[in-house]
């Protein structure tokens, strides 16, 4: 069983712990602090464990030419990519305000640190854990510095290979054992044929001592629920208040009703996973009493007869007798009294019968 660790104060992930559900607000707040607060409250009301944002120190994440590049997309908030990103980027004080608001609402708050300086700020902000976005998963100096901060880490794996993920594991594990990997495909929206949920199983085999999760960009909730059934211990999904809003992430995000349904479905699946022990359950007793079959005499069987298979059949019988799985055990045994055709064969009718105990 993958090891557990405390991801947030009082909230562990891995092992038999419930799936930790991250509502990824990202930059779907449109650069509006009030919308961001509404989204934090929405995430809480829908049952998510954590509201997450994306924090960048733009001059450290992008070079000058990238920031100066014209940005003419229908999703643009400025003439250049830098203007666009500055519109969507909250200040340090605004982040402090959002964290305080999340604490008042009662939901964990964190952000992806999109560059090393953003990680420094988030560390100062005292977030419970660091989220490493897929774009920084192969940024090994960044990973090392982030791991050394000592906070738990959730690491997405979009755009990466298994070879790279082994390298990530080898870098982070000796420094900070409290981390997990999320299977992720970096496409928005993500098509089902590109999800590759089987990577979850591959990660569980390759990294058996850390929890494995899923970060999804698909539409709908079915795939994320399936990920939990496969053992995902953390699920991250982008959320929005309105999929028609301007912004490239909204289409691959969940609206409030979908997020609430996802949380409900995940909790239902966790209950349904149950026990690996297969046995007759108390809830099945009524059905077993009504429809459970017994061994019945196929022909009239005189007293003293040694039973053969051609004398026996299986039916729903009244009263209950030997269960169907006992039919071969009855062959070769002697009956103590006559048994009529179609009569249930009971223990009292069989000589020296010793009831076998089911294991």
mmCIF file of C-alpha atoms in Angstrom:
data_model
loop_
_atom_site.group_PDB
_atom_site.id
_atom_site.type_symbol
_atom_site.label_atom_id
_atom_site.label_comp_id
_atom_site.label_asym_id
_atom_site.label_seq_id
_atom_site.Cartn_x
_atom_site.Cartn_y
_atom_site.Cartn_z
ATOM 1 C CA UNK A 1 0.000 0.000 0.000
ATOM 2 C CA UNK A 2 1.461 3.414 -0.906
ATOM 3 C CA UNK A 3 2.741 5.276 2.122
ATOM 4 C CA UNK A 4 0.759 8.080 3.694
ATOM 5 C CA UNK A 5 1.919 11.566 4.554
ATOM 6 C CA UNK A 6 0.314 14.732 5.881
ATOM 7 C CA UNK A 7 -0.352 16.984 2.904
ATOM 8 C CA UNK A 8 -2.169 19.671 4.903
ATOM 9 C CA UNK A 9 -2.471 20.101 8.680
ATOM 10 C CA UNK A 10 -4.616 17.225 9.912
ATOM 11 C CA UNK A 11 -5.196 15.867 6.399
ATOM 12 C CA UNK A 12 -3.226 12.867 5.214
ATOM 13 C CA UNK A 13 -3.104 11.395 1.717
ATOM 14 C CA UNK A 14 -2.235 7.918 0.471
ATOM 15 C CA UNK A 15 -2.959 4.467 1.861
ATOM 16 C CA UNK A 16 -6.608 4.162 2.863
ATOM 17 C CA UNK A 17 -7.109 7.903 3.258
ATOM 18 C CA UNK A 18 -9.910 9.525 1.226
ATOM 19 C CA UNK A 19 -8.973 11.126 -2.076
ATOM 20 C CA UNK A 20 -7.771 14.719 -1.681
ATOM 21 C CA UNK A 21 -9.706 16.899 -4.148
ATOM 22 C CA UNK A 22 -8.061 20.078 -5.453
ATOM 23 C CA UNK A 23 -10.222 22.713 -7.123
ATOM 24 C CA UNK A 24 -7.787 24.393 -9.514
ATOM 25 C CA UNK A 25 -8.954 27.995 -9.851
ATOM 26 C CA UNK A 26 -5.716 28.844 -11.615
ATOM 27 C CA UNK A 27 -6.320 32.120 -13.422
ATOM 28 C CA UNK A 28 -10.005 31.532 -14.154
ATOM 29 C CA UNK A 29 -10.713 34.438 -11.790
ATOM 30 C CA UNK A 30 -10.247 36.825 -14.751
ATOM 31 C CA UNK A 31 -7.919 38.992 -12.658
ATOM 32 C CA UNK A 32 -10.826 39.960 -10.366
ATOM 33 C CA UNK A 33 -10.296 39.508 -6.621
ATOM 34 C CA UNK A 34 -14.015 39.295 -5.876
ATOM 35 C CA UNK A 35 -14.490 36.551 -8.461
ATOM 36 C CA UNK A 36 -11.531 34.721 -6.918
ATOM 37 C CA UNK A 37 -13.217 34.847 -3.522
ATOM 38 C CA UNK A 38 -16.488 33.613 -4.979
ATOM 39 C CA UNK A 39 -14.597 30.696 -6.488
ATOM 40 C CA UNK A 40 -12.929 29.840 -3.177
ATOM 41 C CA UNK A 41 -16.323 29.739 -1.500
ATOM 42 C CA UNK A 42 -17.753 27.698 -4.375
ATOM 43 C CA UNK A 43 -14.949 25.138 -4.031
ATOM 44 C CA UNK A 44 -15.710 24.813 -0.327
ATOM 45 C CA UNK A 45 -19.469 24.518 -0.831
ATOM 46 C CA UNK A 46 -18.978 21.828 -3.488
ATOM 47 C CA UNK A 47 -16.899 19.722 -1.086
ATOM 48 C CA UNK A 48 -13.375 20.189 -2.465
ATOM 49 C CA UNK A 49 -10.494 19.938 0.005
ATOM 50 C CA UNK A 50 -8.332 22.707 -1.438
ATOM 51 C CA UNK A 51 -8.650 25.857 -3.559
ATOM 52 C CA UNK A 52 -5.558 26.327 -5.698
ATOM 53 C CA UNK A 53 -4.244 29.232 -7.753
ATOM 54 C CA UNK A 54 -1.209 29.814 -9.997
ATOM 55 C CA UNK A 55 1.449 32.309 -8.862
ATOM 56 C CA UNK A 56 4.108 33.711 -11.155
ATOM 57 C CA UNK A 57 6.785 36.354 -10.801
ATOM 58 C CA UNK A 58 6.573 37.195 -14.475
ATOM 59 C CA UNK A 59 10.121 38.435 -15.034
ATOM 60 C CA UNK A 60 11.411 35.160 -13.574
ATOM 61 C CA UNK A 61 9.033 32.918 -15.491
ATOM 62 C CA UNK A 62 9.348 34.590 -18.924
ATOM 63 C CA UNK A 63 12.188 36.318 -20.731
ATOM 64 C CA UNK A 64 11.675 39.833 -22.161
ATOM 65 C CA UNK A 65 10.889 38.698 -25.684
ATOM 66 C CA UNK A 66 8.236 36.290 -24.434
ATOM 67 C CA UNK A 67 6.569 39.097 -22.477
ATOM 68 C CA UNK A 68 6.804 41.489 -25.436
ATOM 69 C CA UNK A 69 5.327 39.012 -27.915
ATOM 70 C CA UNK A 70 2.077 40.272 -29.476
ATOM 71 C CA UNK A 71 -0.904 38.330 -28.178
ATOM 72 C CA UNK A 72 -3.919 38.506 -30.453
ATOM 73 C CA UNK A 73 -5.854 35.508 -29.155
ATOM 74 C CA UNK A 74 -9.568 35.900 -28.452
ATOM 75 C CA UNK A 75 -8.616 35.091 -24.858
ATOM 76 C CA UNK A 76 -6.154 37.986 -24.597
ATOM 77 C CA UNK A 77 -6.348 40.576 -21.822
ATOM 78 C CA UNK A 78 -3.674 42.786 -23.446
ATOM 79 C CA UNK A 79 -1.831 43.594 -26.642
ATOM 80 C CA UNK A 80 1.252 41.639 -25.568
ATOM 81 C CA UNK A 81 1.591 38.380 -23.654
ATOM 82 C CA UNK A 82 3.126 40.343 -20.788
ATOM 83 C CA UNK A 83 0.125 42.683 -20.573
ATOM 84 C CA UNK A 84 -2.169 39.669 -20.687
ATOM 85 C CA UNK A 85 -0.364 37.888 -17.848
ATOM 86 C CA UNK A 86 -0.098 41.042 -15.701
ATOM 87 C CA UNK A 87 -3.853 41.474 -15.915
ATOM 88 C CA UNK A 88 -4.333 37.968 -14.501
ATOM 89 C CA UNK A 89 -1.599 38.085 -11.857
ATOM 90 C CA UNK A 90 -2.532 38.951 -8.281
ATOM 91 C CA UNK A 91 -0.108 40.893 -6.090
ATOM 92 C CA UNK A 92 1.469 39.545 -2.924
ATOM 93 C CA UNK A 93 -0.992 41.487 -0.799
ATOM 94 C CA UNK A 94 -3.912 40.127 -2.795
ATOM 95 C CA UNK A 95 -2.617 36.598 -2.245
ATOM 96 C CA UNK A 96 -2.427 37.248 1.480
ATOM 97 C CA UNK A 97 -6.024 38.448 1.354
ATOM 98 C CA UNK A 98 -7.136 35.356 -0.565
ATOM 99 C CA UNK A 99 -5.366 33.003 1.838
ATOM 100 C CA UNK A 100 -7.007 34.746 4.783
ATOM 101 C CA UNK A 101 -10.395 34.467 3.071
ATOM 102 C CA UNK A 102 -9.878 30.732 2.438
ATOM 103 C CA UNK A 103 -9.072 30.251 6.122
ATOM 104 C CA UNK A 104 -12.303 32.049 7.042
ATOM 105 C CA UNK A 105 -14.285 29.871 4.631
ATOM 106 C CA UNK A 106 -12.578 26.727 5.958
ATOM 107 C CA UNK A 107 -10.755 25.344 2.923
ATOM 108 C CA UNK A 108 -7.046 24.715 2.361
ATOM 109 C CA UNK A 109 -5.325 27.272 0.107
ATOM 110 C CA UNK A 110 -2.257 26.905 -2.071
ATOM 111 C CA UNK A 111 -0.890 27.752 -5.505
ATOM 112 C CA UNK A 112 1.416 26.396 -8.147
ATOM 113 C CA UNK A 113 4.681 28.276 -7.920
ATOM 114 C CA UNK A 114 5.402 28.857 -11.593
ATOM 115 C CA UNK A 115 9.027 29.931 -11.040
ATOM 116 C CA UNK A 116 11.598 29.880 -8.250
ATOM 117 C CA UNK A 117 10.737 33.351 -6.940
ATOM 118 C CA UNK A 118 7.052 32.446 -6.805
ATOM 119 C CA UNK A 119 8.009 29.439 -4.674
ATOM 120 C CA UNK A 120 9.914 31.773 -2.340
ATOM 121 C CA UNK A 121 6.811 33.912 -1.928
ATOM 122 C CA UNK A 122 4.506 30.932 -1.386
ATOM 123 C CA UNK A 123 6.912 29.613 1.241
ATOM 124 C CA UNK A 124 6.719 32.963 3.000
ATOM 125 C CA UNK A 125 2.927 32.833 2.650
ATOM 126 C CA UNK A 126 3.054 29.511 4.543
ATOM 127 C CA UNK A 127 0.996 27.422 2.130
ATOM 128 C CA UNK A 128 0.498 23.834 3.342
ATOM 129 C CA UNK A 129 2.042 22.262 0.237
ATOM 130 C CA UNK A 130 3.662 23.186 -3.060
ATOM 131 C CA UNK A 131 2.042 22.212 -6.349
ATOM 132 C CA UNK A 132 4.557 21.706 -9.144
ATOM 133 C CA UNK A 133 2.936 22.331 -12.509
ATOM 134 C CA UNK A 134 3.803 20.094 -15.442
ATOM 135 C CA UNK A 135 5.875 22.841 -17.051
ATOM 136 C CA UNK A 136 8.374 22.711 -14.171
ATOM 137 C CA UNK A 137 8.497 18.970 -13.593
ATOM 138 C CA UNK A 138 11.652 18.630 -15.716
ATOM 139 C CA UNK A 139 13.109 21.846 -14.265
ATOM 140 C CA UNK A 140 15.508 19.995 -12.005
ATOM 141 C CA UNK A 141 17.155 23.004 -10.239
ATOM 142 C CA UNK A 142 13.650 24.317 -9.441
ATOM 143 C CA UNK A 143 12.604 20.891 -8.111
ATOM 144 C CA UNK A 144 15.646 20.621 -5.886
ATOM 145 C CA UNK A 145 15.181 24.090 -4.411
ATOM 146 C CA UNK A 146 11.473 23.517 -3.882
ATOM 147 C CA UNK A 147 12.043 20.139 -2.219
ATOM 148 C CA UNK A 148 14.554 21.719 0.172
ATOM 149 C CA UNK A 149 11.842 24.020 1.537
ATOM 150 C CA UNK A 150 10.540 20.959 3.376
ATOM 151 C CA UNK A 151 6.874 21.343 2.478
ATOM 152 C CA UNK A 152 4.904 18.459 0.941
ATOM 153 C CA UNK A 153 4.825 18.472 -2.856
ATOM 154 C CA UNK A 154 2.251 17.468 -5.466
ATOM 155 C CA UNK A 155 3.977 17.023 -8.836
ATOM 156 C CA UNK A 156 2.100 16.871 -12.135
ATOM 157 C CA UNK A 157 3.595 14.937 -15.034
ATOM 158 C CA UNK A 158 2.126 16.427 -18.214
ATOM 159 C CA UNK A 159 4.537 16.555 -21.184
ATOM 160 C CA UNK A 160 6.989 14.221 -19.401
ATOM 161 C CA UNK A 161 8.311 10.715 -20.041
ATOM 162 C CA UNK A 162 8.640 7.828 -17.602
ATOM 163 C CA UNK A 163 12.410 8.299 -17.765
ATOM 164 C CA UNK A 164 12.019 11.904 -16.644
ATOM 165 C CA UNK A 165 9.663 10.902 -13.826
ATOM 166 C CA UNK A 166 12.257 8.439 -12.550
ATOM 167 C CA UNK A 167 14.774 11.303 -12.531
ATOM 168 C CA UNK A 168 12.291 13.511 -10.668
ATOM 169 C CA UNK A 169 11.800 10.767 -8.077
ATOM 170 C CA UNK A 170 15.558 10.354 -7.634
ATOM 171 C CA UNK A 171 16.019 14.107 -7.148
ATOM 172 C CA UNK A 172 13.140 14.732 -4.746
ATOM 173 C CA UNK A 173 13.007 11.541 -2.652
ATOM 174 C CA UNK A 174 16.351 11.926 -0.788
ATOM 175 C CA UNK A 175 15.547 15.548 0.054
ATOM 176 C CA UNK A 176 11.836 15.433 0.798
ATOM 177 C CA UNK A 177 9.961 12.113 1.107
ATOM 178 C CA UNK A 178 6.541 13.777 1.320
ATOM 179 C CA UNK A 179 5.451 14.043 -2.292
ATOM 180 C CA UNK A 180 3.195 12.415 -4.857
ATOM 181 C CA UNK A 181 2.929 12.237 -8.652
ATOM 182 C CA UNK A 182 -0.170 13.058 -10.681
ATOM 183 C CA UNK A 183 -0.796 11.491 -14.074
ATOM 184 C CA UNK A 184 -1.564 14.390 -16.391
ATOM 185 C CA UNK A 185 -1.814 15.185 -20.094
ATOM 186 C CA UNK A 186 -1.301 18.856 -20.936
ATOM 187 C CA UNK A 187 -4.061 19.502 -23.469
ATOM 188 C CA UNK A 188 -7.092 21.790 -22.998
ATOM 189 C CA UNK A 189 -9.659 20.317 -23.308
ATOM 190 C CA UNK A 190 -8.248 16.792 -23.170
ATOM 191 C CA UNK A 191 -9.690 14.093 -25.413
ATOM 192 C CA UNK A 192 -10.392 10.685 -23.817
ATOM 193 C CA UNK A 193 -7.963 8.838 -26.076
ATOM 194 C CA UNK A 194 -5.109 10.996 -24.743
ATOM 195 C CA UNK A 195 -5.848 10.550 -21.025
ATOM 196 C CA UNK A 196 -3.944 7.255 -20.556
ATOM 197 C CA UNK A 197 -5.279 6.326 -17.134
ATOM 198 C CA UNK A 198 -3.137 3.185 -17.241
ATOM 199 C CA UNK A 199 -0.164 5.417 -16.433
ATOM 200 C CA UNK A 200 -1.618 5.552 -12.915
ATOM 201 C CA UNK A 201 -1.027 1.795 -12.639
ATOM 202 C CA UNK A 202 2.439 2.173 -14.166
ATOM 203 C CA UNK A 203 3.314 4.831 -11.587
ATOM 204 C CA UNK A 204 1.955 2.665 -8.765
ATOM 205 C CA UNK A 205 4.292 -0.115 -9.892
ATOM 206 C CA UNK A 206 7.315 2.110 -10.516
ATOM 207 C CA UNK A 207 6.917 4.241 -7.367
ATOM 208 C CA UNK A 208 5.189 2.006 -4.792
ATOM 209 C CA UNK A 209 6.248 4.125 -1.813
ATOM 210 C CA UNK A 210 4.485 7.361 -2.832
ATOM 211 C CA UNK A 211 0.801 8.126 -3.443
ATOM 212 C CA UNK A 212 -0.287 8.528 -7.064
ATOM 213 C CA UNK A 213 -3.024 10.866 -8.267
ATOM 214 C CA UNK A 214 -4.588 12.416 -11.345
ATOM 215 C CA UNK A 215 -4.782 15.930 -12.767
ATOM 216 C CA UNK A 216 -7.421 16.113 -15.496
ATOM 217 C CA UNK A 217 -8.240 18.597 -18.237
ATOM 218 C CA UNK A 218 -11.043 16.608 -19.867
ATOM 219 C CA UNK A 219 -14.678 17.628 -20.003
ATOM 220 C CA UNK A 220 -17.106 15.948 -17.619
ATOM 221 C CA UNK A 221 -16.367 13.898 -14.516
ATOM 222 C CA UNK A 222 -16.397 10.236 -15.621
ATOM 223 C CA UNK A 223 -12.660 9.952 -16.295
ATOM 224 C CA UNK A 224 -11.696 11.549 -12.979
ATOM 225 C CA UNK A 225 -14.018 9.160 -11.138
ATOM 226 C CA UNK A 226 -12.403 6.246 -12.991
ATOM 227 C CA UNK A 227 -8.997 7.514 -11.868
ATOM 228 C CA UNK A 228 -10.115 7.232 -8.246
ATOM 229 C CA UNK A 229 -11.357 3.692 -8.878
ATOM 230 C CA UNK A 230 -7.837 2.935 -10.141
ATOM 231 C CA UNK A 231 -6.352 4.219 -6.904
ATOM 232 C CA UNK A 232 -5.751 7.945 -7.434
ATOM 233 C CA UNK A 233 -5.253 9.505 -3.994
ATOM 234 C CA UNK A 234 -5.243 13.114 -5.203
ATOM 235 C CA UNK A 235 -7.492 14.504 -7.934
ATOM 236 C CA UNK A 236 -7.066 17.983 -9.369
ATOM 237 C CA UNK A 237 -9.569 19.588 -11.735
ATOM 238 C CA UNK A 238 -9.811 23.107 -13.096
ATOM 239 C CA UNK A 239 -12.976 24.920 -12.002
ATOM 240 C CA UNK A 240 -14.863 27.939 -13.299
ATOM 241 C CA UNK A 241 -18.033 29.867 -12.604
ATOM 242 C CA UNK A 242 -18.864 29.984 -16.315
ATOM 243 C CA UNK A 243 -17.340 27.958 -19.160
ATOM 244 C CA UNK A 244 -18.205 30.681 -21.675
ATOM 245 C CA UNK A 245 -15.927 33.261 -20.043
ATOM 246 C CA UNK A 246 -12.844 34.486 -21.862
ATOM 247 C CA UNK A 247 -9.803 32.347 -21.137
ATOM 248 C CA UNK A 248 -8.285 29.179 -22.561
ATOM 249 C CA UNK A 249 -8.845 27.080 -19.408
ATOM 250 C CA UNK A 250 -12.587 27.607 -18.939
ATOM 251 C CA UNK A 251 -13.678 25.031 -21.523
ATOM 252 C CA UNK A 252 -11.710 22.296 -19.741
ATOM 253 C CA UNK A 253 -13.003 23.361 -16.317
ATOM 254 C CA UNK A 254 -15.898 22.193 -14.166
ATOM 255 C CA UNK A 255 -18.761 24.509 -13.306
ATOM 256 C CA UNK A 256 -20.092 24.395 -9.719
ATOM 257 C CA UNK A 257 -22.737 21.734 -10.349
ATOM 258 C CA UNK A 258 -20.140 19.505 -12.022
ATOM 259 C CA UNK A 259 -17.605 19.958 -9.234
ATOM 260 C CA UNK A 260 -20.240 19.073 -6.640
ATOM 261 C CA UNK A 261 -21.192 15.987 -8.670
ATOM 262 C CA UNK A 262 -17.531 14.978 -8.997
ATOM 263 C CA UNK A 263 -16.971 15.197 -5.242
ATOM 264 C CA UNK A 264 -20.141 13.182 -4.600
ATOM 265 C CA UNK A 265 -19.172 10.561 -7.183
ATOM 266 C CA UNK A 266 -15.640 10.205 -5.795
ATOM 267 C CA UNK A 267 -16.939 9.679 -2.269
ATOM 268 C CA UNK A 268 -19.434 7.094 -3.583
ATOM 269 C CA UNK A 269 -16.702 5.217 -5.442
ATOM 270 C CA UNK A 270 -14.503 5.228 -2.327
ATOM 271 C CA UNK A 271 -17.322 3.608 -0.370
ATOM 272 C CA UNK A 272 -17.889 1.123 -3.170
ATOM 273 C CA UNK A 273 -14.236 0.024 -3.276
ATOM 274 C CA UNK A 274 -14.861 -1.774 0.003
ATOM 275 C CA UNK A 275 -13.043 -4.954 0.971
ATOM 276 C CA UNK A 276 -11.063 -7.400 -1.190
ATOM 277 C CA UNK A 277 -12.572 -10.311 0.802
ATOM 278 C CA UNK A 278 -15.330 -12.046 -1.183
ATOM 279 C CA UNK A 279 -18.038 -13.483 1.049
ATOM 280 C CA UNK A 280 -21.797 -13.623 1.571
ATOM 281 C CA UNK A 281 -22.682 -10.231 3.019
ATOM 282 C CA UNK A 282 -25.461 -9.424 5.503
ATOM 283 C CA UNK A 283 -27.148 -7.258 2.853
ATOM 284 C CA UNK A 284 -27.379 -10.345 0.591
ATOM 285 C CA UNK A 285 -29.139 -12.557 3.123
ATOM 286 C CA UNK A 286 -32.675 -11.622 2.064
ATOM 287 C CA UNK A 287 -31.933 -12.405 -1.580
ATOM 288 C CA UNK A 288 -30.184 -15.618 -0.605
ATOM 289 C CA UNK A 289 -33.168 -16.720 1.488
ATOM 290 C CA UNK A 290 -35.577 -15.990 -1.352
ATOM 291 C CA UNK A 291 -33.631 -17.155 -4.399
ATOM 292 C CA UNK A 292 -30.682 -19.164 -3.114
ATOM 293 C CA UNK A 293 -30.806 -22.711 -4.496
ATOM 294 C CA UNK A 294 -30.476 -26.098 -2.798
ATOM 295 C CA UNK A 295 -29.738 -29.678 -3.802
ATOM 296 C CA UNK A 296 -33.011 -31.470 -4.602
ATOM 297 C CA UNK A 297 -33.842 -35.110 -5.346
ATOM 298 C CA UNK A 298 -34.174 -35.655 -9.087
ATOM 299 C CA UNK A 299 -35.869 -38.999 -8.502
ATOM 300 C CA UNK A 300 -37.364 -40.877 -5.548
ATOM 301 C CA UNK A 301 -34.464 -42.103 -3.394
ATOM 302 C CA UNK A 302 -35.207 -45.125 -1.109
ATOM 303 C CA UNK A 303 -33.829 -45.336 2.452
ATOM 304 C CA UNK A 304 -30.240 -46.661 2.547
ATOM 305 C CA UNK A 305 -29.434 -45.615 -1.015
ATOM 306 C CA UNK A 306 -25.893 -44.412 -1.765
ATOM 307 C CA UNK A 307 -26.233 -41.155 -3.635
ATOM 308 C CA UNK A 308 -25.041 -40.759 -7.213
ATOM 309 C CA UNK A 309 -24.901 -37.560 -9.220
ATOM 310 C CA UNK A 310 -27.735 -38.574 -11.540
ATOM 311 C CA UNK A 311 -30.110 -38.696 -8.530
ATOM 312 C CA UNK A 312 -29.507 -35.024 -7.742
ATOM 313 C CA UNK A 313 -30.364 -31.635 -9.207
ATOM 314 C CA UNK A 314 -30.365 -27.985 -8.080
ATOM 315 C CA UNK A 315 -33.470 -25.808 -7.566
ATOM 316 C CA UNK A 316 -34.829 -23.048 -5.396
ATOM 317 C CA UNK A 317 -36.106 -25.293 -2.664
ATOM 318 C CA UNK A 318 -38.374 -25.118 0.370
ATOM 319 C CA UNK A 319 -37.118 -25.737 2.950
ATOM 320 C CA UNK A 320 -33.464 -24.855 2.378
ATOM 321 C CA UNK A 321 -31.095 -27.775 2.146
ATOM 322 C CA UNK A 322 -27.569 -28.415 0.988
ATOM 323 C CA UNK A 323 -26.218 -25.501 -1.085
ATOM 324 C CA UNK A 324 -25.390 -26.185 -4.754
ATOM 325 C CA UNK A 325 -21.641 -26.223 -4.113
ATOM 326 C CA UNK A 326 -22.139 -29.278 -1.840
ATOM 327 C CA UNK A 327 -23.602 -31.488 -4.580
ATOM 328 C CA UNK A 328 -20.347 -33.322 -5.351
ATOM 329 C CA UNK A 329 -19.690 -33.882 -1.639
ATOM 330 C CA UNK A 330 -23.035 -35.696 -1.371
ATOM 331 C CA UNK A 331 -22.076 -38.265 -4.002
ATOM 332 C CA UNK A 332 -21.193 -41.541 -2.244
ATOM 333 C CA UNK A 333 -23.101 -40.732 0.944
ATOM 334 C CA UNK A 334 -26.000 -42.883 2.225
ATOM 335 C CA UNK A 335 -29.462 -41.552 2.986
ATOM 336 C CA UNK A 336 -31.103 -42.425 6.349
ATOM 337 C CA UNK A 337 -34.688 -42.218 5.079
ATOM 338 C CA UNK A 338 -36.616 -42.233 1.838
ATOM 339 C CA UNK A 339 -36.586 -38.952 -0.072
ATOM 340 C CA UNK A 340 -39.397 -38.099 -2.470
ATOM 341 C CA UNK A 341 -38.742 -36.845 -6.000
ATOM 342 C CA UNK A 342 -38.327 -33.022 -5.989
ATOM 343 C CA UNK A 343 -37.790 -32.982 -2.199
ATOM 344 C CA UNK A 344 -35.009 -30.839 -0.756
ATOM 345 C CA UNK A 345 -32.127 -32.898 0.611
ATOM 346 C CA UNK A 346 -31.392 -31.794 4.159
ATOM 347 C CA UNK A 347 -28.644 -32.665 6.611
ATOM 348 C CA UNK A 348 -31.053 -34.756 8.650
ATOM 349 C CA UNK A 349 -31.604 -37.083 5.665
ATOM 350 C CA UNK A 350 -27.949 -37.951 5.120
ATOM 351 C CA UNK A 351 -26.119 -40.521 7.250
ATOM 352 C CA UNK A 352 -23.088 -39.406 9.285
ATOM 353 C CA UNK A 353 -23.074 -36.029 7.575
ATOM 354 C CA UNK A 354 -20.415 -33.659 8.881
ATOM 355 C CA UNK A 355 -21.109 -30.056 7.896
ATOM 356 C CA UNK A 356 -18.091 -28.459 6.245
ATOM 357 C CA UNK A 357 -17.156 -25.050 7.557
ATOM 358 C CA UNK A 358 -16.643 -22.402 4.891
ATOM 359 C CA UNK A 359 -13.314 -20.619 5.083
#
